[in-house]
Coordinates of C-alpha atoms and ligand atoms in Angstrom, one line a residue:
M1 CA 48.6 122.7 -83.7
T2 CA 49.5 126.4 -83.9
R3 CA 48.9 128.6 -80.9
T4 CA 46.0 130.4 -82.4
E5 CA 44.0 127.2 -83.0
I6 CA 41.6 126.6 -80.1
D7 CA 41.2 123.1 -78.8
T8 CA 37.5 122.6 -78.2
T9 CA 37.5 118.9 -77.9
D10 CA 36.6 119.3 -74.3
D11 CA 34.2 122.1 -73.6
R12 CA 35.1 122.4 -70.0
H13 CA 38.7 122.9 -70.8
T14 CA 39.0 125.1 -73.8
Q15 CA 42.6 125.8 -74.5
I16 CA 44.9 127.9 -76.6
A17 CA 48.2 126.7 -77.8
V18 CA 51.2 129.1 -77.3
D19 CA 54.0 128.9 -79.8
D20 CA 57.5 130.1 -80.2
P21 CA 57.4 132.6 -83.1
S22 CA 61.0 132.0 -84.0
T23 CA 60.4 128.2 -84.5
G24 CA 56.7 127.7 -84.7
A25 CA 56.9 125.0 -82.0
V26 CA 54.2 124.7 -79.5
I27 CA 55.7 125.6 -76.1
G28 CA 52.6 125.7 -73.9
R29 CA 48.8 125.7 -73.5
I30 CA 46.6 128.0 -71.6
S31 CA 43.0 127.7 -70.6
V32 CA 40.5 130.3 -71.6
A33 CA 38.9 131.9 -68.6
S34 CA 35.1 132.4 -69.0
A35 CA 33.3 135.5 -67.9
E36 CA 32.2 133.7 -64.6
Q37 CA 35.8 132.7 -63.9
V38 CA 37.0 136.3 -64.4
A39 CA 34.2 137.6 -62.1
D40 CA 35.3 135.0 -59.5
A41 CA 38.9 136.1 -59.7
V42 CA 37.9 139.7 -59.3
A43 CA 35.7 138.8 -56.3
R44 CA 38.6 137.0 -54.7
A45 CA 40.8 140.0 -55.4
R46 CA 38.2 142.3 -53.8
R47 CA 38.2 140.2 -50.6
A48 CA 42.0 140.1 -50.4
Q49 CA 42.5 143.8 -51.2
P50 CA 41.6 145.4 -47.8
G51 CA 44.2 143.4 -46.0
W52 CA 46.9 144.3 -48.6
A53 CA 45.9 148.0 -48.2
D54 CA 46.0 147.8 -44.4
I55 CA 49.7 146.6 -44.2
G56 CA 50.7 150.0 -45.7
P57 CA 53.2 151.1 -48.4
R58 CA 56.3 150.4 -46.3
A59 CA 55.4 146.7 -45.7
R60 CA 54.4 146.4 -49.4
G61 CA 57.9 147.8 -50.2
Q62 CA 59.4 145.0 -48.1
M63 CA 57.4 142.5 -50.1
F64 CA 58.7 144.0 -53.3
A65 CA 62.3 143.8 -52.0
R66 CA 61.8 140.0 -51.7
S67 CA 60.4 139.9 -55.2
R68 CA 63.3 141.8 -56.5
Q69 CA 65.6 139.2 -55.1
W70 CA 63.5 136.5 -56.7
F71 CA 64.0 138.2 -60.0
I72 CA 67.8 138.3 -59.5
D73 CA 67.8 134.6 -58.5
H74 CA 65.6 133.6 -61.5
Q75 CA 66.7 136.1 -64.1
Q76 CA 67.7 133.5 -66.8
E77 CA 64.4 131.7 -66.3
I78 CA 62.4 134.9 -66.8
I79 CA 64.5 135.9 -69.9
D80 CA 64.1 132.4 -71.4
S81 CA 60.3 132.6 -70.9
I82 CA 60.1 136.0 -72.6
V83 CA 62.3 135.0 -75.5
A84 CA 60.5 131.7 -76.0
E85 CA 56.9 133.1 -76.3
N86 CA 57.8 136.4 -77.9
G87 CA 60.7 135.5 -80.1
K88 CA 62.7 138.6 -79.3
A89 CA 66.5 139.0 -79.0
E90 CA 67.8 138.0 -75.5
E91 CA 69.1 141.6 -75.0
D92 CA 65.6 142.9 -75.4
A93 CA 64.3 140.5 -72.8
V94 CA 67.2 141.6 -70.4
I95 CA 65.7 145.2 -70.6
E96 CA 62.3 143.8 -69.4
V97 CA 64.0 142.2 -66.4
V98 CA 66.0 145.4 -65.6
Y99 CA 62.8 147.4 -65.8
C100 CA 60.9 145.2 -63.3
V101 CA 63.8 144.9 -60.8
T102 CA 64.2 148.7 -60.8
A103 CA 60.4 149.2 -60.8
F104 CA 60.2 147.2 -57.5
S105 CA 62.7 149.5 -56.0
Y106 CA 61.3 152.7 -57.4
W107 CA 57.6 152.2 -56.5
G108 CA 58.5 150.5 -53.2
K109 CA 60.5 153.5 -52.1
Q110 CA 58.5 156.3 -53.7
A111 CA 55.0 155.1 -52.9
P112 CA 54.9 156.5 -49.4
R113 CA 56.0 160.0 -50.6
L114 CA 53.7 160.0 -53.7
L115 CA 50.7 158.8 -51.8
A116 CA 51.2 160.9 -48.7
E117 CA 48.6 163.3 -47.4
T118 CA 49.0 166.7 -48.9
K119 CA 48.2 170.0 -47.1
V120 CA 46.2 172.4 -49.1
R121 CA 45.8 176.2 -48.6
S122 CA 42.7 178.2 -49.7
L123 CA 42.5 181.9 -50.2
S124 CA 38.7 181.9 -49.9
P125 CA 37.3 183.9 -47.0
L126 CA 34.5 181.3 -46.9
V127 CA 36.8 178.7 -45.4
I128 CA 38.9 180.8 -43.1
G129 CA 40.3 178.9 -40.2
R130 CA 39.9 175.5 -41.7
S131 CA 42.8 173.2 -42.2
M132 CA 42.6 171.2 -45.4
Y133 CA 44.3 168.2 -46.9
T134 CA 44.0 165.5 -49.5
R135 CA 44.5 161.8 -48.9
R136 CA 44.3 158.7 -51.1
E137 CA 42.7 155.4 -51.0
P138 CA 43.4 152.5 -53.3
I139 CA 40.7 152.0 -56.0
G140 CA 40.2 148.4 -55.2
V141 CA 40.7 145.8 -58.0
V142 CA 42.8 147.0 -60.9
G143 CA 42.4 145.0 -64.1
I144 CA 45.4 145.1 -66.4
I145 CA 45.2 144.0 -70.0
G146 CA 48.5 143.5 -71.7
P147 CA 49.8 143.1 -75.3
W148 CA 52.2 140.6 -76.8
N149 CA 55.2 142.9 -77.5
N150 CA 56.6 143.0 -74.0
P151 CA 55.2 140.0 -72.1
L152 CA 56.7 141.3 -68.8
I153 CA 56.8 145.1 -68.6
N154 CA 53.6 146.1 -70.5
S155 CA 51.5 143.8 -68.2
F156 CA 53.2 142.8 -64.9
G157 CA 55.2 146.1 -65.0
D158 CA 51.9 148.0 -64.6
A159 CA 50.9 145.8 -61.7
I160 CA 53.8 147.0 -59.6
P161 CA 52.6 150.6 -59.0
A162 CA 49.0 149.4 -58.8
L163 CA 50.0 147.0 -56.0
A164 CA 52.2 149.6 -54.4
A165 CA 49.2 151.8 -54.0
G166 CA 47.3 149.1 -52.1
N167 CA 45.2 147.6 -54.9
A168 CA 44.7 144.0 -55.8
V169 CA 45.5 143.2 -59.4
V170 CA 44.0 140.8 -61.9
L171 CA 46.1 140.6 -65.1
K172 CA 44.9 139.4 -68.5
P173 CA 48.0 138.9 -70.7
S174 CA 47.8 138.6 -74.4
E175 CA 46.8 135.1 -75.5
Y176 CA 50.0 135.1 -77.7
T177 CA 52.4 135.7 -74.7
P178 CA 50.7 134.5 -71.5
L179 CA 53.5 132.3 -70.0
T180 CA 55.6 135.0 -68.4
A181 CA 52.6 136.4 -66.7
L182 CA 51.9 133.0 -65.3
L183 CA 55.5 132.8 -64.1
M184 CA 54.8 136.1 -62.2
E185 CA 51.9 134.3 -60.4
R186 CA 54.4 131.7 -59.3
M187 CA 56.8 134.5 -58.2
A188 CA 54.1 136.1 -56.1
K189 CA 53.4 132.7 -54.4
E190 CA 57.0 131.9 -53.7
C191 CA 57.6 135.4 -52.3
G192 CA 54.8 135.0 -49.9
W193 CA 52.5 137.7 -51.3
P194 CA 49.0 137.4 -49.7
K195 CA 46.7 135.0 -51.6
N196 CA 44.7 136.5 -54.5
V197 CA 46.4 139.9 -54.3
F198 CA 47.8 139.2 -57.7
Q199 CA 46.1 136.9 -60.1
V200 CA 46.4 136.1 -63.8
V201 CA 43.4 135.1 -66.0
T202 CA 44.3 133.8 -69.4
G203 CA 42.3 133.9 -72.6
A204 CA 41.5 136.0 -75.7
G205 CA 39.6 139.2 -76.2
A206 CA 36.4 138.0 -74.5
T207 CA 38.3 137.3 -71.3
G208 CA 39.8 140.9 -71.4
Q209 CA 36.3 142.2 -72.0
A210 CA 35.0 140.3 -68.9
L211 CA 37.8 142.0 -66.9
V212 CA 36.7 145.4 -68.1
D213 CA 33.1 144.4 -67.0
T214 CA 34.2 143.7 -63.4
A215 CA 37.3 145.5 -62.4
D216 CA 37.3 148.9 -60.6
F217 CA 40.0 150.4 -62.9
V218 CA 41.4 149.2 -66.2
M219 CA 45.0 149.7 -67.4
F220 CA 45.1 148.8 -71.1
T221 CA 48.0 148.7 -73.5
G222 CA 47.4 147.8 -77.1
S223 CA 45.8 149.1 -80.3
T224 CA 43.8 152.3 -80.5
R225 CA 40.9 150.3 -81.9
T226 CA 40.6 148.1 -78.9
G227 CA 41.5 151.0 -76.6
R228 CA 38.4 152.8 -77.7
A229 CA 36.2 149.8 -77.0
V230 CA 37.8 149.5 -73.5
A231 CA 37.3 153.2 -72.8
A232 CA 33.6 153.0 -74.1
R233 CA 32.8 150.1 -71.7
A234 CA 34.7 151.8 -68.8
G235 CA 32.6 154.9 -69.6
E236 CA 29.4 152.9 -69.4
R237 CA 30.4 151.5 -66.0
L238 CA 31.8 154.9 -64.9
I239 CA 35.1 153.4 -63.9
P240 CA 38.4 155.1 -64.6
C241 CA 40.8 153.7 -67.2
S242 CA 44.3 154.5 -68.5
L243 CA 45.2 153.7 -72.1
E244 CA 48.6 153.3 -73.7
L245 CA 47.9 152.9 -77.4
G246 CA 49.5 153.2 -80.8
G247 CA 52.2 155.5 -82.0
K248 CA 53.9 156.7 -85.2
D249 CA 56.9 158.2 -83.5
A250 CA 59.0 160.6 -85.5
L251 CA 62.7 161.3 -85.3
I252 CA 64.1 164.6 -86.6
V253 CA 67.7 164.9 -87.5
L254 CA 68.9 168.5 -87.5
S255 CA 71.7 169.9 -89.7
D256 CA 74.1 170.3 -86.7
A257 CA 73.5 166.7 -85.4
S258 CA 76.4 164.3 -85.0
V259 CA 75.5 162.0 -87.9
E260 CA 77.0 159.0 -86.2
R261 CA 74.8 159.5 -83.1
A262 CA 71.7 160.2 -85.2
V263 CA 72.3 156.9 -87.2
N264 CA 72.8 154.9 -84.0
V265 CA 69.7 156.4 -82.3
A266 CA 67.6 155.9 -85.5
L267 CA 68.8 152.3 -85.9
H268 CA 68.3 151.3 -82.3
G269 CA 65.0 153.3 -82.0
A270 CA 63.6 151.5 -85.0
L271 CA 64.9 148.0 -84.5
F272 CA 64.9 147.5 -80.7
N273 CA 62.4 144.7 -79.9
G274 CA 62.1 144.1 -83.6
G275 CA 60.4 147.5 -84.0
Q276 CA 57.4 146.1 -82.1
M277 CA 57.2 148.9 -79.6
C278 CA 54.6 151.7 -79.3
T279 CA 57.7 154.0 -78.8
S280 CA 59.6 152.7 -81.9
V281 CA 61.0 155.3 -84.2
E282 CA 58.6 154.7 -87.2
R283 CA 59.7 157.6 -89.4
V284 CA 62.7 159.9 -89.8
Y285 CA 62.9 163.5 -91.2
V286 CA 66.4 164.7 -92.0
E287 CA 67.4 168.3 -92.9
A288 CA 68.7 168.4 -96.5
S289 CA 72.3 169.3 -95.7
V290 CA 73.0 166.1 -93.8
Y291 CA 70.5 163.8 -95.6
D292 CA 73.0 162.0 -98.0
K293 CA 75.6 161.4 -95.3
F294 CA 72.9 160.1 -92.9
V295 CA 71.3 157.7 -95.4
T296 CA 74.6 156.4 -96.6
R297 CA 75.8 155.6 -93.1
L298 CA 72.4 154.2 -92.0
H299 CA 72.3 151.9 -95.0
E300 CA 75.7 150.5 -94.1
R301 CA 74.5 149.9 -90.6
F302 CA 71.3 148.2 -91.7
N303 CA 73.3 145.7 -93.7
E304 CA 75.2 144.7 -90.5
V305 CA 72.1 143.9 -88.4
K306 CA 71.7 140.3 -87.5
L307 CA 68.2 138.8 -87.9
G308 CA 67.2 135.4 -86.5
K309 CA 66.3 133.2 -83.6
S310 CA 67.9 134.2 -80.3
T311 CA 70.1 131.5 -78.8
G312 CA 71.7 133.7 -76.2
L313 CA 73.4 137.1 -75.8
G314 CA 75.0 138.3 -79.0
S315 CA 73.2 135.7 -81.2
T316 CA 70.9 138.2 -82.9
D317 CA 69.9 141.8 -83.1
V318 CA 66.4 141.5 -84.4
G319 CA 64.1 138.5 -83.4
A320 CA 60.8 137.2 -84.7
M321 CA 57.5 138.8 -85.5
T322 CA 55.5 137.9 -82.5
F323 CA 51.9 138.5 -83.7
P324 CA 51.1 136.6 -87.0
P325 CA 48.7 139.4 -88.4
Q326 CA 51.5 142.0 -88.0
V327 CA 53.5 140.5 -90.8
A328 CA 50.7 141.3 -93.3
T329 CA 50.6 144.9 -92.0
V330 CA 54.3 145.4 -92.5
E331 CA 54.2 143.8 -96.0
E332 CA 51.2 146.0 -96.9
H333 CA 53.0 149.2 -95.8
I334 CA 56.1 148.3 -97.9
E335 CA 54.1 147.3 -101.0
D336 CA 52.1 150.5 -100.7
A337 CA 55.3 152.6 -100.4
L338 CA 56.9 150.9 -103.4
E339 CA 53.8 151.4 -105.5
R340 CA 53.9 155.1 -104.7
G341 CA 57.6 155.6 -105.6
A342 CA 59.6 154.7 -102.5
R343 CA 62.8 152.6 -102.7
V344 CA 63.9 149.8 -100.4
L345 CA 67.6 150.2 -99.6
A346 CA 67.8 147.2 -97.3
G347 CA 65.5 144.2 -96.5
G348 CA 61.9 144.2 -97.5
H349 CA 61.0 140.5 -97.2
T350 CA 59.3 138.1 -94.9
L351 CA 61.2 135.0 -93.9
T352 CA 59.5 131.9 -92.7
S353 CA 60.1 128.2 -92.0
P354 CA 61.1 127.9 -89.4
G355 CA 59.5 130.7 -87.6
R356 CA 58.2 134.1 -88.7
F357 CA 60.7 137.0 -89.3
F358 CA 60.8 140.2 -91.3
E359 CA 64.0 141.6 -92.6
P360 CA 65.2 145.0 -91.1
T361 CA 64.0 147.3 -93.9
L362 CA 65.2 150.8 -94.8
L363 CA 63.0 152.9 -97.1
V364 CA 63.8 156.2 -98.8
D365 CA 62.0 158.5 -101.2
V366 CA 58.9 158.3 -99.0
D367 CA 56.2 160.9 -98.4
H368 CA 52.9 161.3 -96.5
S369 CA 50.8 159.7 -99.2
M370 CA 52.2 156.4 -98.0
K371 CA 50.9 154.2 -95.2
C372 CA 54.5 153.7 -93.9
M373 CA 54.6 157.4 -93.0
T374 CA 51.1 157.7 -91.5
E375 CA 49.9 154.4 -90.1
E376 CA 51.5 152.3 -87.3
T377 CA 53.7 149.7 -88.9
F378 CA 54.9 148.0 -85.7
G379 CA 57.8 146.1 -87.4
P380 CA 61.5 146.4 -88.1
T381 CA 61.2 149.0 -90.8
L382 CA 62.4 152.6 -91.1
P383 CA 61.3 155.1 -93.7
V384 CA 63.5 158.2 -94.1
M385 CA 62.4 161.4 -95.7
K386 CA 64.5 164.5 -96.7
V387 CA 63.1 167.9 -95.6
D388 CA 64.1 171.4 -96.4
N389 CA 64.4 172.6 -92.8
A390 CA 63.4 171.9 -89.2
E391 CA 60.1 173.7 -89.6
E392 CA 59.0 171.4 -92.3
A393 CA 60.1 168.4 -90.2
I394 CA 58.0 169.6 -87.2
E395 CA 55.0 170.1 -89.5
L396 CA 55.3 166.6 -90.9
A397 CA 56.0 165.1 -87.5
N398 CA 52.7 166.6 -86.2
D399 CA 50.8 165.5 -89.3
S400 CA 49.6 162.3 -87.5
R401 CA 46.6 161.1 -85.5
Y402 CA 49.1 159.7 -83.0
G403 CA 51.1 161.7 -80.4
L404 CA 53.1 159.3 -78.3
Q405 CA 56.8 160.0 -78.7
A406 CA 58.9 162.2 -80.9
S407 CA 62.7 162.7 -80.9
I408 CA 65.1 165.4 -82.0
I409 CA 68.8 165.0 -82.7
G410 CA 71.0 168.1 -82.8
K411 CA 73.8 169.8 -81.0
N412 CA 72.3 173.3 -80.4
M413 CA 70.3 172.6 -77.2
A414 CA 68.4 175.9 -77.2
R415 CA 67.2 175.2 -80.8
A416 CA 66.4 171.5 -80.0
R417 CA 64.4 172.5 -76.9
R418 CA 62.5 175.2 -78.9
L419 CA 61.6 172.7 -81.6
A420 CA 60.7 170.1 -79.0
A421 CA 58.1 172.4 -77.5
Q422 CA 56.4 172.5 -80.9
L423 CA 56.0 168.7 -81.1
E424 CA 52.5 167.3 -80.6
A425 CA 53.6 164.3 -78.5
G426 CA 53.3 163.3 -74.8
C427 CA 57.0 162.2 -74.7
V428 CA 59.9 163.9 -76.3
T429 CA 63.5 162.9 -76.3
I430 CA 66.5 165.0 -77.4
N431 CA 69.5 163.1 -78.7
D432 CA 67.8 159.8 -77.7
A433 CA 64.8 157.7 -78.5
Q434 CA 62.6 155.5 -76.3
T435 CA 64.4 156.5 -73.1
N436 CA 61.3 157.9 -71.5
Y437 CA 59.9 154.4 -70.9
M438 CA 62.7 153.6 -68.6
A439 CA 62.6 156.8 -66.6
F440 CA 60.1 156.1 -63.8
G441 CA 60.1 159.7 -62.6
L442 CA 58.8 160.9 -66.0
P443 CA 55.2 160.4 -66.9
M444 CA 54.8 158.5 -70.1
G445 CA 51.5 159.0 -71.9
G446 CA 50.2 159.8 -75.3
W447 CA 48.4 162.8 -76.9
K448 CA 45.8 162.5 -79.6
E449 CA 44.9 158.9 -80.4
S450 CA 47.9 157.5 -78.5
G451 CA 46.1 157.2 -75.2
L452 CA 44.7 158.6 -72.0
G453 CA 46.6 159.1 -68.8
A454 CA 50.2 158.0 -68.2
R455 CA 52.3 155.3 -66.7
H456 CA 55.2 156.4 -64.5
G457 CA 55.7 159.7 -62.7
A458 CA 53.4 160.8 -59.8
E459 CA 50.4 160.2 -62.1
G460 CA 51.6 156.6 -62.7
I461 CA 50.7 155.6 -59.2
R462 CA 48.2 158.2 -58.2
K463 CA 45.9 157.1 -61.0
Y464 CA 45.4 153.9 -59.0
T465 CA 43.9 155.8 -56.1
K466 CA 40.7 157.6 -55.1
L467 CA 41.3 161.1 -53.9
Q468 CA 39.6 162.3 -50.8
A469 CA 39.6 166.0 -49.9
V470 CA 39.2 166.8 -46.2
S471 CA 38.4 170.1 -44.6
V472 CA 38.7 170.3 -40.8
N473 CA 37.2 173.1 -38.7
R474 CA 39.5 172.8 -35.6
F475 CA 37.8 175.6 -33.6
P476 CA 34.1 175.3 -34.4
M477 CA 31.8 178.0 -33.1
N478 CA 28.2 177.2 -32.2
R479 CA 27.0 179.0 -35.3
D480 CA 28.9 180.6 -38.2
P481 CA 27.7 184.1 -39.2
H482 CA 26.8 182.9 -42.8
M483 CA 24.5 180.2 -41.6
I484 CA 20.7 180.0 -41.7
P485 CA 18.8 182.1 -40.5
Y486 CA 20.6 184.6 -42.7
S487 CA 21.8 187.8 -41.3
P488 CA 21.5 190.6 -44.0
S489 CA 24.0 192.8 -42.1
F490 CA 26.6 190.0 -42.4
Y491 CA 26.0 189.6 -46.1
R492 CA 26.1 193.4 -46.7
L493 CA 29.5 193.3 -44.9
V494 CA 30.7 190.5 -47.2
L495 CA 29.7 192.5 -50.3
R496 CA 31.5 195.6 -49.0
G497 CA 34.6 193.5 -48.2
L498 CA 34.5 192.0 -51.7
K499 CA 34.5 195.5 -53.2
A500 CA 37.3 196.6 -51.0
V501 CA 39.6 193.7 -51.8
Y502 CA 38.7 193.0 -55.5
G503 CA 37.0 196.2 -56.6
K504 CA 38.3 198.8 -59.1
A505 CA 40.0 201.0 -56.5
R506 CA 42.4 198.2 -55.6
R507 CA 43.6 197.4 -59.2
Ligands
LIG1 P1 44.7 144.6 -79.2 O1 44.7 146.0 -78.8 O2 43.6 144.1 -80.0 O3 44.9 143.7 -77.9 C1 45.6 144.1 -76.7 C2 45.0 143.3 -75.6 O4 43.6 143.5 -75.4 C3 45.1 141.8 -75.7 O5 45.4 141.2 -74.4 C4 43.8 141.4 -76.2 O6 43.5 140.0 -76.0 C5 42.9 142.3 -75.4 N1 41.6 142.5 -76.0 C6 41.1 142.3 -77.3 N2 39.9 142.7 -77.4 C7 39.5 143.2 -76.2 C8 38.3 143.8 -75.7 N3 37.2 144.0 -76.5 N4 38.2 144.1 -74.4 C9 39.3 144.0 -73.6 N5 40.5 143.4 -74.0 C10 40.6 143.1 -75.3 O7 46.1 144.5 -80.0 P2 46.6 143.3 -81.0 O8 47.3 142.4 -80.1 O9 45.4 142.8 -81.8 O10 47.5 144.2 -81.9 C11 47.0 145.1 -82.8 C12 47.8 146.3 -83.0 O11 48.0 147.0 -81.7 C13 49.2 146.0 -83.4 O12 49.2 145.9 -84.8 C14 49.9 147.3 -83.0 O13 49.8 148.3 -84.0 C15 49.2 147.7 -81.7 N6 49.9 147.3 -80.5 C16 50.2 148.4 -79.7 C17 51.0 148.1 -78.5 C18 51.4 149.2 -77.6 O14 52.4 149.0 -76.9 N7 50.7 150.3 -77.5 C19 51.3 146.7 -78.1 C20 50.9 145.7 -79.1 C21 50.1 146.0 -80.2 P3 43.9 139.0 -77.2 O15 45.4 139.2 -77.5 O16 43.5 137.7 -76.7 O17 43.1 139.5 -78.4

């Protein structure tokens, strides 16, 4: 039985098999939560949440410190779980563990500051004498819907700031990679988190939909198509949502770049996590004067990349294709490119039995008539295009419905920054790629069809709160002069004052 076949022999216990994409072997089974079961989980979370909010951010930070230690003590078990269900290289799984350990520290320490009451000043004469501030309350129950490319960080990772803000969380991981999320449920229990503050519901799209129907906030990571459906439903319910969706991230190599650095950034940016990242480098534009040197060196490096099942650190560079339908998308983009005149310099083929892999693939002679340059490929492929100059590169980079991340490699910082400001992308890296995801202080969100809102930065935790604006009249009079019954002389005075302060004479 493969993991996508649903066992319906017993209606009460519908199950989905989970397989290891690098071998095809079934490694687990999950139950499919019905809409009622999701509603029950949300109701339990709603009852548990006030107690969790009441203990305050500092006590939650202490709970996170215990969880961080659990991660350190169980790091190999977590890594093995991620690798088994996702098929990635062990090094890529290490990054997920690093992310969560440091996220516990960051949100645990920063939550009190980022959620603190903030004093506000107003220039308006209508509120003279009042003191004003904003304060935040947790939203309630945050529903998180995660994809399969990062079983830990794109799902549980988003739970950390939501919990830090005093919310309860119900997480629906991808049906393809649910086991690491279930491991996190065990972590929460073993670390003594209050019951039902963090729960996992497993199942396919319908289970996710049920969560959108019941949660108070939805954090969704996945395709733009499903993101739209989630946002539409959230709109109907008038609940907020945050969406991290597709990308077609461009990397621009300027003529003054260190070619060696540019090649390494392009290679790692395209092949990290098997290219199955929303922030993967999906296309490269190289200024003509360094194009030949760049492509020659990148070609050599592509030929050195190890592809295969991970059996420990150093065993492979690029792992399996996690999501079966993704293989067809990658194949389609390559076939389309070849039909339109592109050349494959390295790779180009699917490998199966055992498992499901795609060769790291380098494409040249590409242009924007090809799907590989305009649609999200989400695989270990890299098309490289020669451009006359940086201005053309910027124009092509912006010729996309997506706007998640874009990168520039070059030595002249002033020029690189000037060009970066012209990029239509929520995240920009100079002389790097993908680094923004690891920088908790930097908001990471997409423009255009790449999403709404951001994870990380102040917005990354404040979005999980309701803002309350408070105005306090510390020295109230029995009656203010503007109150009913109106006094015409007072309002005449107001108009004269307005003229005196803002009128022509004062310009
Ligand atoms: P989806 O966006 O369809 O799925 C993401 C998550 O949403 C999964 O947990 C899925 O459950 C769930 N889901 C599906 N339908 C609904 C719904 N109507 N309401 C609520 N939740 C729902 O992505 P896919 O996994 O199908 O991948 C498709 C494409 O998305 C990829 O080819 C890739 O281009 C992109 N992608 C982007 C990612 C990113 O980081 N931004 C990550 C992964 C993929 P289930 O898995 O059970 O269907």
